[in-house]
Amino acid sequence: MTDREPPAWLWLKERLSRLRQSTTPGRAGAELPPAVVRTAVVTDSAAALPVEWVKAFIADGRLAVVPMPVMVGEEIYGEGEDDITQTLALALAAGSSVKTSRPSPGQFEQAYLAAQERGFEAVVSIHISAGLSGTADAARLAAHRVSIPVEVLDSRTVGMAQGMGVQSALVAAADGQTAAEVRRFAEERLSRTKVYFYVPSLEQLRRGGRIGTAASWLGAMLSIKPILAVDDGKIVPLERVRSAAKAVARLEEIVAADVAARAVGQARLAVHHFGNLAEAELLASRLGANCPECPPAQISALPAVLAAHAGLGVLAVVVGESSTPGSGVNPASRAGAASAGDSRGRSPVRADDSPL
């Protein structure tokens, strides 16, 4: 299939290329913009950013992704450092002990100091909801240990919803905005994201203590298929459906209604799965037919730190909005800029197929 990159990321790649050229010794480049990017972005692996996408931005230090630990039995793995997908899937299938933890403050401190050493003047640090993890607290502890100014932002969400906030922060930073402006732009984009998901069973969420108000469903969990959402940083129940097929169909309807409520051309979609790629591809294809105004949905496996709680067979859909700038990003006055020129191709895009 032919991959199409959203205009925001095409713009970002071109912008970063021009910034690098402007600082290359011997280049005249009078028409090139000055190297104004002084804010680095740090996040954690719960952001579900595509691996190849991350590689494009970590080389010069403008982005750092701190791995979140996952414990399978007695072994501790670092998300993004170790390939734990198969190990985790087998453990979940067998009902083995699976736990997660927050990164240490020292890991964040290292990331902030690395940004400072590379010449950045500030950091915006965007993290998984504090209602689900203590990661943001660890980041705040680290921020007090370093001299470089750090803006710590609780995304109040997870997965590519968090990732969209990170991507928006990179767009604003590449446009030369201050750390405060980068944070505000990311906050505005994050406030426009929603996460809806279906899990075959609530058992893993129950074990991890992540189900919040959904706990009232536990008595009937064997006879229902729950549809849940992330709302105000916590997992909440939306509906109870009697079969898996009906649950997925209802999930599609909920997403389509969300997209329809937004300005035409603004919405963008991401689909997460774990152990059920074929189902995710079918879901993305149907969403493409039901939401023709959206670019193709990005498809990616749920990060291990989230899959450990959601379990096998999860299907999640993230609805967000584009960060495509016009003549430039201005978080103070252009935070609602839409992606009017987004691709309208209908083939779903695999996150691991496209660098951006």
Coordinates of C-alpha atoms in Angstrom, one line a residue:
M1 CA 0.0 0.0 0.0
T2 CA 1.1 3.6 -0.5
D3 CA 1.6 5.4 2.8
R4 CA 0.5 9.1 3.0
E5 CA 1.9 11.3 5.7
P6 CA -0.3 14.0 7.3
P7 CA 0.7 17.5 6.2
A8 CA 1.7 18.5 9.8
W9 CA 4.5 15.9 9.8
L10 CA 5.5 16.7 6.2
W11 CA 5.8 20.3 7.3
L12 CA 7.7 19.3 10.4
K13 CA 10.2 17.2 8.5
E14 CA 10.8 20.0 6.0
R15 CA 11.1 22.6 8.8
L16 CA 13.6 20.6 10.8
S17 CA 15.6 19.9 7.6
R18 CA 15.8 23.7 6.9
L19 CA 16.8 24.4 10.5
R20 CA 19.7 21.9 10.2
Q21 CA 20.7 23.5 6.9
S22 CA 20.8 27.0 8.3
T23 CA 23.3 25.9 10.9
T24 CA 25.6 24.0 8.5
P25 CA 29.0 25.7 8.2
G26 CA 29.6 27.1 4.7
R27 CA 26.0 27.4 3.7
A28 CA 24.9 30.9 2.6
G29 CA 21.2 30.2 3.1
A30 CA 20.1 33.8 3.4
E31 CA 16.6 32.7 2.7
L32 CA 16.6 30.0 5.4
P33 CA 15.0 30.6 8.8
P34 CA 17.3 30.9 11.8
A35 CA 17.8 27.9 14.1
V36 CA 15.2 28.9 16.6
V37 CA 14.3 25.5 18.1
R38 CA 15.3 25.7 21.8
T39 CA 12.7 23.6 23.5
A40 CA 13.1 19.8 23.7
V41 CA 10.2 17.4 24.3
V42 CA 10.3 14.4 26.6
T43 CA 7.6 11.7 27.0
D44 CA 7.2 8.1 28.2
S45 CA 6.6 5.0 26.2
A46 CA 2.8 5.0 27.0
A47 CA 2.5 7.6 24.3
A48 CA 2.6 4.8 21.7
L49 CA 4.6 6.8 19.2
P50 CA 5.6 4.7 16.2
V51 CA 9.2 3.4 16.5
E52 CA 10.3 4.8 13.1
W53 CA 8.6 8.1 13.8
V54 CA 10.6 8.4 17.1
K55 CA 13.9 7.6 15.4
A56 CA 13.4 10.6 13.1
F57 CA 13.4 13.0 16.0
I58 CA 15.6 11.6 18.8
A59 CA 18.9 11.9 16.8
D60 CA 19.5 15.5 17.7
G61 CA 17.9 15.4 21.1
R62 CA 14.7 17.3 20.4
L63 CA 12.7 14.2 21.5
A64 CA 13.3 11.6 24.2
V65 CA 11.0 8.7 25.2
V66 CA 11.6 7.3 28.6
P67 CA 10.8 3.6 28.8
M68 CA 8.2 2.4 31.3
P69 CA 9.0 -0.9 33.1
V70 CA 6.9 -4.0 32.7
M71 CA 7.3 -7.0 35.0
V72 CA 6.5 -10.4 33.7
G73 CA 6.9 -12.9 36.5
E74 CA 10.3 -12.0 38.1
E75 CA 11.7 -10.4 35.0
I76 CA 11.7 -6.6 34.4
Y77 CA 11.6 -5.3 30.9
G78 CA 12.0 -1.8 29.6
E79 CA 9.4 -0.7 27.1
G80 CA 11.2 0.3 23.9
E81 CA 14.5 -1.2 25.2
D82 CA 13.5 -4.8 25.1
D83 CA 11.3 -6.7 22.7
I84 CA 8.6 -8.0 25.1
T85 CA 5.6 -8.3 22.9
Q86 CA 5.7 -12.1 22.5
T87 CA 6.7 -12.6 26.2
L88 CA 3.8 -10.4 27.4
A89 CA 1.3 -12.0 25.1
L90 CA 2.2 -15.5 26.3
A91 CA 2.0 -14.3 29.9
L92 CA -1.4 -12.8 29.4
A93 CA -2.7 -15.9 27.7
A94 CA -1.4 -18.1 30.5
G95 CA -2.8 -15.8 33.3
S96 CA 0.8 -15.2 34.6
S97 CA 1.6 -12.3 36.9
V98 CA 2.1 -9.1 34.9
K99 CA 2.8 -5.7 36.5
T100 CA 3.9 -2.3 35.5
S101 CA 5.6 0.6 37.3
R102 CA 6.6 4.2 36.7
P103 CA 10.1 5.2 35.4
S104 CA 12.5 6.4 38.1
P105 CA 13.1 10.1 38.6
G106 CA 16.7 9.4 37.7
Q107 CA 15.7 8.4 34.2
F108 CA 13.9 11.7 33.6
E109 CA 16.8 13.6 35.1
Q110 CA 19.1 12.0 32.6
A111 CA 16.8 12.9 29.7
Y112 CA 16.6 16.6 30.9
L113 CA 20.3 16.8 31.4
A114 CA 20.9 15.3 27.9
A115 CA 18.7 18.0 26.4
Q116 CA 20.6 20.7 28.3
E117 CA 23.9 19.3 27.1
R118 CA 22.7 19.5 23.5
G119 CA 22.0 23.2 23.9
F120 CA 18.3 23.3 24.5
E121 CA 17.1 26.0 26.8
A122 CA 13.9 24.3 28.2
V123 CA 12.0 21.0 28.2
V124 CA 8.3 20.2 27.9
S125 CA 7.7 16.8 29.5
I126 CA 4.4 15.1 28.5
H127 CA 3.2 12.0 30.4
I128 CA 0.6 9.3 30.9
S129 CA -2.4 10.3 32.9
A130 CA -1.6 10.8 36.6
G131 CA -4.9 9.0 37.3
L132 CA -3.4 5.8 35.8
S133 CA 0.3 6.1 36.8
G134 CA 2.7 8.0 39.0
T135 CA 5.0 8.8 36.0
A136 CA 4.2 12.6 36.0
D137 CA 5.2 12.7 39.7
A138 CA 8.5 11.1 38.9
A139 CA 9.1 13.7 36.2
R140 CA 8.3 16.5 38.6
L141 CA 10.8 15.2 41.1
A142 CA 13.5 15.1 38.4
A143 CA 12.6 18.6 37.2
H144 CA 13.5 20.0 40.6
R145 CA 17.0 18.4 40.4
V146 CA 18.1 20.1 37.2
S147 CA 18.8 23.7 36.3
I148 CA 17.2 23.6 32.8
P149 CA 13.5 24.8 33.1
V150 CA 11.1 21.8 32.7
E151 CA 7.4 22.1 32.1
V152 CA 5.8 18.8 33.2
L153 CA 2.4 18.2 31.6
D154 CA 0.0 15.4 32.8
S155 CA -1.7 14.5 29.5
R156 CA -4.7 13.0 31.3
T157 CA -4.8 10.3 28.7
V158 CA -2.9 7.4 27.2
G159 CA -1.7 5.8 24.0
M160 CA -1.7 7.8 20.8
A161 CA -4.0 10.4 22.4
Q162 CA -0.9 11.2 24.5
G163 CA 1.2 10.8 21.4
M164 CA -0.8 13.4 19.5
G165 CA 0.0 15.8 22.3
V166 CA 3.7 15.0 21.9
Q167 CA 3.6 15.4 18.2
S168 CA 1.8 18.8 18.6
A169 CA 4.5 19.9 21.0
L170 CA 7.2 19.1 18.5
V171 CA 5.4 21.1 15.8
A172 CA 5.2 24.1 18.1
A173 CA 8.8 23.7 19.2
A174 CA 9.9 23.5 15.6
D175 CA 8.2 26.8 14.9
G176 CA 10.3 28.4 17.6
Q177 CA 7.7 28.8 20.3
T178 CA 8.7 29.2 23.9
A179 CA 8.3 26.3 26.4
A180 CA 5.2 27.8 27.8
E181 CA 3.6 28.2 24.4
V182 CA 4.6 24.7 23.4
R183 CA 3.0 23.4 26.6
R184 CA -0.2 25.4 25.9
F185 CA -0.4 24.2 22.4
A186 CA 0.0 20.6 23.5
E187 CA -2.6 21.0 26.2
E188 CA -5.1 22.4 23.7
R189 CA -4.5 19.5 21.3
L190 CA -4.7 17.0 24.2
S191 CA -8.1 18.5 25.3
R192 CA -9.5 17.5 21.9
T193 CA -8.5 13.9 22.0
K194 CA -10.7 11.0 23.1
V195 CA -9.9 7.3 23.7
Y196 CA -12.6 4.6 23.2
F197 CA -11.9 1.0 23.6
Y198 CA -13.3 -2.5 23.9
V199 CA -11.8 -5.4 25.9
P200 CA -13.0 -9.0 25.8
S201 CA -12.6 -9.1 29.6
L202 CA -12.2 -6.7 32.5
E203 CA -10.0 -9.2 34.3
Q204 CA -6.6 -7.5 33.5
L205 CA -8.0 -4.1 34.4
R206 CA -9.3 -5.5 37.6
R207 CA -6.0 -7.0 38.5
G208 CA -4.1 -3.8 37.8
G209 CA -6.6 -1.6 39.7
R210 CA -7.2 0.5 36.6
I211 CA -10.9 0.2 36.1
G212 CA -12.2 3.1 38.4
T213 CA -15.9 3.4 38.2
A214 CA -16.1 0.4 35.9
A215 CA -15.7 -1.7 39.1
S216 CA -19.5 -1.9 39.4
W217 CA -19.6 -4.1 36.3
L218 CA -17.4 -6.8 37.8
G219 CA -20.3 -8.9 39.0
A220 CA -21.5 -9.3 35.5
M221 CA -18.3 -9.3 33.5
L222 CA -18.7 -12.8 32.2
S223 CA -21.9 -12.0 30.4
I224 CA -21.0 -8.5 29.0
K225 CA -18.6 -7.0 26.5
P226 CA -17.7 -3.6 27.9
I227 CA -17.0 -0.4 25.9
L228 CA -14.9 2.0 27.9
A229 CA -13.3 5.4 27.5
V230 CA -10.6 7.5 29.1
D231 CA -12.3 10.6 30.6
D232 CA -10.6 13.2 32.7
G233 CA -7.6 11.0 33.1
K234 CA -9.4 7.8 34.3
I235 CA -11.0 4.8 32.7
V236 CA -14.8 5.0 32.7
P237 CA -17.5 2.7 31.4
L238 CA -19.6 3.8 28.4
E239 CA -21.8 0.9 27.5
R240 CA -22.4 -2.8 28.1
V241 CA -22.9 -5.0 25.0
R242 CA -23.9 -8.6 24.9
S243 CA -21.5 -9.9 22.2
A244 CA -18.1 -9.1 20.8
A245 CA -19.4 -8.4 17.3
K246 CA -22.0 -5.9 18.7
A247 CA -19.4 -4.3 20.9
V248 CA -17.1 -3.6 18.0
A249 CA -20.0 -2.3 15.8
R250 CA -21.0 0.0 18.6
L251 CA -17.4 1.2 19.1
E252 CA -17.5 2.2 15.4
E253 CA -20.7 4.1 15.9
I254 CA -19.4 6.0 18.9
V255 CA -16.2 7.0 17.0
A256 CA -18.2 8.0 13.9
A257 CA -20.5 10.2 16.1
D258 CA -17.4 11.8 17.7
V259 CA -15.9 12.6 14.3
A260 CA -19.2 14.0 12.9
A261 CA -19.4 16.4 15.9
R262 CA -16.0 18.0 14.9
A263 CA -15.4 20.5 12.2
V264 CA -15.0 18.8 8.8
G265 CA -11.5 17.8 8.1
Q266 CA -10.1 18.2 11.6
A267 CA -10.4 14.7 13.0
R268 CA -7.6 12.1 12.8
L269 CA -7.8 8.5 14.0
A270 CA -5.5 5.9 15.5
V271 CA -6.3 2.3 16.2
H272 CA -4.6 0.2 18.8
H273 CA -4.6 -3.6 19.2
F274 CA -2.8 -6.3 21.1
G275 CA -2.7 -9.8 19.7
N276 CA -5.4 -9.1 17.1
L277 CA -3.9 -7.2 14.2
A278 CA -6.4 -8.5 11.6
E279 CA -9.3 -7.2 13.7
A280 CA -7.6 -3.8 14.0
E281 CA -7.1 -3.6 10.3
L282 CA -10.8 -4.5 9.6
L283 CA -11.9 -1.9 12.2
A284 CA -9.6 0.8 10.6
S285 CA -11.0 -0.1 7.2
R286 CA -14.6 0.3 8.3
L287 CA -13.8 3.5 10.1
G288 CA -12.4 4.8 6.8
A289 CA -15.7 4.0 5.1
N290 CA -17.8 5.6 7.9
C291 CA -15.6 8.6 8.3
P292 CA -14.5 9.6 4.7
E293 CA -13.5 13.1 5.9
C294 CA -10.6 11.6 8.0
P295 CA -7.2 10.6 6.8
P296 CA -6.4 6.9 7.0
A297 CA -6.3 5.6 10.6
Q298 CA -2.9 4.8 12.0
I299 CA -2.7 1.2 13.2
S300 CA -0.3 0.2 16.0
A301 CA 0.1 -2.3 18.7
L302 CA -0.8 -1.1 22.2
P303 CA 2.4 -0.4 24.2
A304 CA 3.2 -3.2 26.6
V305 CA 2.7 -1.0 29.6
L306 CA -0.9 -0.5 28.5
A307 CA -1.5 -3.9 27.1
A308 CA -0.5 -5.4 30.4
H309 CA -3.7 -3.9 31.9
A310 CA -6.0 -4.1 28.9
G311 CA -5.2 -7.7 28.0
L312 CA -5.3 -9.7 24.8
G313 CA -7.8 -8.8 22.2
V314 CA -8.2 -5.1 23.1
L315 CA -9.3 -2.7 20.3
A316 CA -8.9 1.0 21.0
V317 CA -9.7 4.0 18.8
V318 CA -8.1 7.4 19.5
V319 CA -9.9 10.5 18.0
G320 CA -7.8 13.6 17.9
E321 CA -7.3 16.7 15.7
S322 CA -4.5 17.7 13.4
S323 CA -1.7 20.1 14.3
T324 CA -1.1 21.2 10.7
P325 CA 0.1 24.8 10.7
G326 CA -0.8 27.3 8.0
S327 CA 2.1 29.8 7.5
G328 CA 3.3 28.8 11.0
V329 CA 2.1 27.5 14.4
N330 CA 1.0 30.2 16.8
P331 CA -0.3 28.4 19.9
A332 CA -1.7 31.6 21.3
S333 CA -3.8 32.5 18.3
R334 CA -3.9 29.4 16.0
A335 CA -4.4 26.5 18.5
G336 CA -7.5 25.4 16.6
A337 CA -5.8 25.3 13.2
A338 CA -7.3 22.4 11.2
S339 CA -5.8 20.0 8.7
A340 CA -7.7 21.2 5.6
G341 CA -5.2 19.5 3.2
D342 CA -5.1 16.1 4.9
S343 CA -5.0 13.1 2.6
R344 CA -8.3 11.5 1.8
G345 CA -6.9 8.1 0.9
R346 CA -8.9 5.2 2.4
S347 CA -6.2 2.6 3.0
P348 CA -5.4 2.3 6.7
V349 CA -1.8 3.2 7.5
R350 CA 0.3 0.8 9.6
A351 CA 2.4 2.8 12.1
D352 CA 5.4 0.6 11.5
D353 CA 5.2 1.1 7.8
S354 CA 5.6 4.9 7.8
P355 CA 8.4 7.0 9.3
L356 CA 6.0 9.8 10.2

